mmCIF file of C-alpha atoms in Angstrom:
data_model
loop_
_atom_site.group_PDB
_atom_site.id
_atom_site.type_symbol
_atom_site.label_atom_id
_atom_site.label_comp_id
_atom_site.label_asym_id
_atom_site.label_seq_id
_atom_site.Cartn_x
_atom_site.Cartn_y
_atom_site.Cartn_z
ATOM 1 C CA MET A 1 12.417 -24.063 -17.798
ATOM 2 C CA THR A 2 11.521 -21.347 -20.314
ATOM 3 C CA GLY A 3 10.215 -17.982 -19.091
ATOM 4 C CA PHE A 4 6.783 -18.806 -20.526
ATOM 5 C CA LEU A 5 6.508 -22.106 -18.639
ATOM 6 C CA ARG A 6 7.861 -20.520 -15.459
ATOM 7 C CA ARG A 7 5.066 -17.890 -15.669
ATOM 8 C CA LEU A 8 2.443 -20.589 -16.082
ATOM 9 C CA PHE A 9 3.677 -23.007 -13.459
ATOM 10 C CA GLY A 10 5.355 -20.757 -10.931
ATOM 11 C CA GLY A 11 8.971 -20.140 -10.191
ATOM 12 C CA GLY A 12 9.144 -16.412 -9.688
ATOM 13 C CA VAL A 13 7.744 -13.130 -10.859
ATOM 14 C CA PRO A 14 7.039 -12.807 -14.591
ATOM 15 C CA GLU A 15 9.566 -10.476 -16.217
ATOM 16 C CA GLN A 16 6.744 -8.112 -17.329
ATOM 17 C CA LEU A 17 5.874 -7.510 -13.657
ATOM 18 C CA ALA A 18 9.378 -7.427 -12.175
ATOM 19 C CA GLY A 19 9.549 -4.560 -9.706
ATOM 20 C CA ALA A 20 5.838 -3.746 -10.103
ATOM 21 C CA LEU A 21 4.218 -6.184 -7.672
ATOM 22 C CA GLU A 22 3.579 -5.329 -4.039
ATOM 23 C CA PRO A 23 5.666 -7.419 -1.597
ATOM 24 C CA ASP A 24 2.692 -9.641 -0.677
ATOM 25 C CA GLU A 25 1.168 -9.752 -4.193
ATOM 26 C CA ASN A 26 1.200 -13.127 -5.947
ATOM 27 C CA VAL A 27 0.421 -14.090 -9.547
ATOM 28 C CA VAL A 28 -2.399 -16.659 -9.509
ATOM 29 C CA ALA A 29 -3.205 -16.964 -13.234
ATOM 30 C CA SER A 30 -2.109 -15.637 -16.611
ATOM 31 C CA SER A 31 -3.313 -15.739 -20.174
ATOM 32 C CA VAL A 32 -1.728 -15.128 -23.544
ATOM 33 C CA LEU A 33 -3.431 -12.532 -25.738
ATOM 34 C CA ARG A 34 -3.636 -12.812 -29.509
ATOM 35 C CA ASP A 35 -1.099 -9.969 -29.898
ATOM 36 C CA GLY A 36 1.393 -11.896 -27.748
ATOM 37 C CA SER A 37 1.018 -9.767 -24.627
ATOM 38 C CA LEU A 38 -0.209 -11.233 -21.366
ATOM 39 C CA LEU A 39 -2.930 -10.682 -18.779
ATOM 40 C CA PHE A 40 -2.049 -11.545 -15.186
ATOM 41 C CA ALA A 41 -4.408 -12.107 -12.282
ATOM 42 C CA THR A 42 -2.793 -11.499 -8.907
ATOM 43 C CA SER A 43 -4.019 -11.479 -5.355
ATOM 44 C CA LEU A 44 -4.575 -7.703 -5.671
ATOM 45 C CA GLY A 45 -5.981 -7.287 -9.175
ATOM 46 C CA LEU A 46 -5.857 -7.842 -12.899
ATOM 47 C CA TRP A 47 -2.727 -6.640 -14.684
ATOM 48 C CA VAL A 48 -3.585 -5.440 -18.176
ATOM 49 C CA PRO A 49 -1.236 -4.305 -20.957
ATOM 50 C CA GLY A 50 -0.844 -0.554 -21.299
ATOM 51 C CA GLU A 51 1.098 1.941 -23.368
ATOM 52 C CA ASP A 52 3.698 2.316 -20.603
ATOM 53 C CA GLY A 53 3.727 -1.354 -19.631
ATOM 54 C CA PRO A 54 1.309 -3.426 -17.565
ATOM 55 C CA ARG A 55 -0.917 -1.731 -14.982
ATOM 56 C CA ARG A 56 -3.030 -3.201 -12.212
ATOM 57 C CA VAL A 57 -6.820 -2.832 -12.023
ATOM 58 C CA GLY A 58 -7.714 -3.629 -8.409
ATOM 59 C CA TRP A 59 -10.452 -6.228 -7.987
ATOM 60 C CA HIS A 60 -12.561 -3.580 -6.230
ATOM 61 C CA LEU A 61 -12.470 -1.436 -9.395
ATOM 62 C CA VAL A 62 -13.740 -4.103 -11.771
ATOM 63 C CA THR A 63 -17.362 -3.180 -12.447
ATOM 64 C CA LYS A 64 -18.027 -5.961 -14.882
ATOM 65 C CA VAL A 65 -16.136 -8.642 -16.730
ATOM 66 C CA THR A 66 -17.557 -10.989 -19.331
ATOM 67 C CA TRP A 67 -16.010 -13.956 -21.051
ATOM 68 C CA GLY A 68 -17.155 -15.536 -24.301
ATOM 69 C CA ASN A 69 -15.932 -16.587 -27.735
ATOM 70 C CA GLY A 70 -12.313 -16.121 -26.700
ATOM 71 C CA VAL A 71 -12.833 -12.494 -25.612
ATOM 72 C CA LEU A 72 -12.573 -11.118 -22.097
ATOM 73 C CA GLU A 73 -14.352 -7.752 -21.833
ATOM 74 C CA LEU A 74 -13.467 -5.554 -18.871
ATOM 75 C CA VAL A 75 -15.391 -2.555 -17.544
ATOM 76 C CA GLU A 76 -13.164 -0.705 -15.105
ATOM 77 C CA ALA A 77 -14.412 1.895 -12.638
ATOM 78 C CA GLN A 78 -12.536 5.039 -11.709
ATOM 79 C CA GLU A 79 -12.881 6.845 -8.413
ATOM 80 C CA THR A 80 -14.392 10.284 -9.018
ATOM 81 C CA GLY A 81 -14.722 11.598 -5.479
ATOM 82 C CA MET A 82 -16.047 11.028 -1.999
ATOM 83 C CA ALA A 83 -19.443 11.503 -0.354
ATOM 84 C CA GLY A 84 -18.816 11.236 3.342
ATOM 85 C CA GLU A 85 -17.055 7.883 3.663
ATOM 86 C CA ALA A 86 -18.503 6.544 0.389
ATOM 87 C CA VAL A 87 -16.350 6.359 -2.730
ATOM 88 C CA LEU A 88 -18.054 7.650 -5.887
ATOM 89 C CA LEU A 89 -17.317 5.763 -9.094
ATOM 90 C CA ALA A 90 -17.808 6.170 -12.828
ATOM 91 C CA ASP A 91 -17.298 3.446 -15.422
ATOM 92 C CA LYS A 92 -14.656 3.721 -18.115
ATOM 93 C CA PRO A 93 -15.483 2.418 -21.602
ATOM 94 C CA PRO A 94 -15.235 -1.367 -21.940
ATOM 95 C CA VAL A 95 -11.919 -2.840 -23.102
ATOM 96 C CA ARG A 96 -11.759 -6.129 -24.994
ATOM 97 C CA PHE A 97 -8.913 -8.611 -24.744
ATOM 98 C CA VAL A 98 -8.745 -11.420 -27.305
ATOM 99 C CA LEU A 99 -7.256 -14.430 -25.553
ATOM 100 C CA GLU A 100 -5.161 -16.820 -27.600
ATOM 101 C CA ARG A 101 -4.981 -19.187 -24.644
ATOM 102 C CA ALA A 102 -7.272 -18.556 -21.686
ATOM 103 C CA TYR A 103 -5.922 -21.159 -19.257
ATOM 104 C CA LYS A 104 -7.669 -20.579 -15.905
ATOM 105 C CA LEU A 105 -7.662 -16.770 -16.070
ATOM 106 C CA PRO A 106 -11.406 -16.202 -16.773
ATOM 107 C CA ASP A 107 -12.381 -18.428 -13.824
ATOM 108 C CA VAL A 108 -9.912 -16.725 -11.486
ATOM 109 C CA VAL A 109 -11.122 -13.260 -12.531
ATOM 110 C CA HIS A 110 -14.752 -14.268 -11.937
ATOM 111 C CA ILE A 111 -13.959 -15.667 -8.481
ATOM 112 C CA ARG A 112 -11.851 -12.654 -7.439
ATOM 113 C CA VAL A 113 -14.328 -10.007 -8.622
ATOM 114 C CA ASN A 114 -17.334 -11.721 -7.023
ATOM 115 C CA GLY A 115 -15.276 -12.443 -3.902
ATOM 116 C CA SER A 116 -14.628 -8.728 -3.398
ATOM 117 C CA ILE A 117 -18.370 -7.940 -3.230
ATOM 118 C CA ARG A 118 -19.949 -8.151 0.232
ATOM 119 C CA SER A 119 -23.335 -6.636 -0.665
ATOM 120 C CA ARG A 120 -24.994 -4.665 -3.444
ATOM 121 C CA HIS A 121 -28.179 -2.683 -3.635
ATOM 122 C CA ARG A 122 -29.744 -0.565 -6.353
ATOM 123 C CA ARG A 123 -31.541 2.625 -5.429
ATOM 124 C CA GLU A 124 -33.613 4.812 -7.732
ATOM 125 C CA LEU A 125 -32.822 8.526 -7.457
ATOM 126 C CA PRO A 126 -33.880 11.654 -9.351
ATOM 127 C CA GLY A 127 -32.715 11.370 -12.955
ATOM 128 C CA GLY A 128 -31.749 7.694 -12.726
ATOM 129 C CA GLY A 129 -30.358 5.486 -10.027
ATOM 130 C CA ALA A 130 -27.197 4.200 -8.421
ATOM 131 C CA TRP A 131 -25.613 0.967 -7.291
ATOM 132 C CA PHE A 132 -24.438 0.897 -3.684
ATOM 133 C CA VAL A 133 -21.815 -1.820 -3.330
ATOM 134 C CA GLN A 134 -19.867 -2.809 -0.245
ATOM 135 C CA ARG A 135 -16.533 -4.300 -1.255
ATOM 136 C CA LYS A 136 -13.419 -5.699 0.287
ATOM 137 C CA VAL A 137 -10.349 -3.941 -1.079
ATOM 138 C CA PRO A 138 -7.492 -6.435 -1.505
ATOM 139 C CA GLY A 139 -4.583 -5.680 0.795
ATOM 140 C CA ARG A 140 -6.623 -3.447 3.143
ATOM 141 C CA ASP A 141 -8.657 -4.117 6.254
ATOM 142 C CA GLY A 142 -12.376 -3.449 6.315
ATOM 143 C CA ILE A 143 -15.008 -2.804 3.706
ATOM 144 C CA VAL A 144 -15.557 0.244 1.503
ATOM 145 C CA LEU A 145 -18.887 1.570 0.286
ATOM 146 C CA GLN A 146 -18.794 2.357 -3.427
ATOM 147 C CA VAL A 147 -21.567 4.255 -5.196
ATOM 148 C CA ARG A 148 -21.830 4.082 -8.984
ATOM 149 C CA PRO A 149 -24.608 6.337 -10.331
ATOM 150 C CA ASP A 150 -26.160 5.985 -13.757
ATOM 151 C CA ARG A 151 -25.377 8.733 -16.240
ATOM 152 C CA GLY A 152 -27.823 11.584 -15.804
ATOM 153 C CA THR A 153 -28.566 10.873 -12.137
ATOM 154 C CA ASP A 154 -28.772 14.025 -10.005
ATOM 155 C CA GLU A 155 -25.261 14.397 -8.538
ATOM 156 C CA GLU A 156 -26.434 16.186 -5.396
ATOM 157 C CA ALA A 157 -28.979 13.441 -4.676
ATOM 158 C CA VAL A 158 -26.243 10.824 -5.128
ATOM 159 C CA ARG A 159 -23.893 12.662 -2.766
ATOM 160 C CA ARG A 160 -26.594 13.210 -0.136
ATOM 161 C CA VAL A 161 -27.835 9.612 -0.131
ATOM 162 C CA ALA A 162 -24.310 8.144 -0.303
ATOM 163 C CA THR A 163 -23.226 10.237 2.681
ATOM 164 C CA GLU A 164 -26.301 9.115 4.656
ATOM 165 C CA VAL A 165 -25.831 5.440 3.790
ATOM 166 C CA ALA A 166 -22.120 5.537 4.697
ATOM 167 C CA ALA A 167 -22.953 7.173 8.045
ATOM 168 C CA LYS A 168 -25.592 4.496 8.800
ATOM 169 C CA ILE A 169 -23.108 1.743 8.000
ATOM 170 C CA ARG A 170 -20.501 3.360 10.252
ATOM 171 C CA GLN A 171 -23.058 3.641 13.120
ATOM 172 C CA ALA A 172 -24.077 0.005 12.703
ATOM 173 C CA LEU A 173 -20.443 -1.074 13.018
ATOM 174 C CA GLU A 174 -19.768 0.923 16.189
#
């Protein structure tokens, strides 16, 4: 069986991810990009090509993903700090991947991203607003509260409200 077919139908870890996967991480879908590189969906996240080789974007850090006309567009969040027990996020610029062959990757990505979300709520704050999202982090127990403010939203208001919301969630769980 060729390496390409083995990646598609199982039979081991793809050579691009050898030594990079966590012990309990499994490849569940892959897709060939127009430039010949590959995207991999695993139980823990989406592996995207990078300058230094593939890197994983955890499902809990995928803000948005769209699929259309052969293009998968990914908006990845980065953790910018903490407010109490809440994780503060900011979105990176969108990245577009042109898929030569999609296979089942777009469906798997959609299911995994939506499956990580337990609840979401938008709250207006001074200067803008913020999304408060409770998510399951793959490979970890429990749920994390993520807060993603709009650009221009008062940072102190975000921190204050995020800290209060995280404390209320913690109290409700005790």
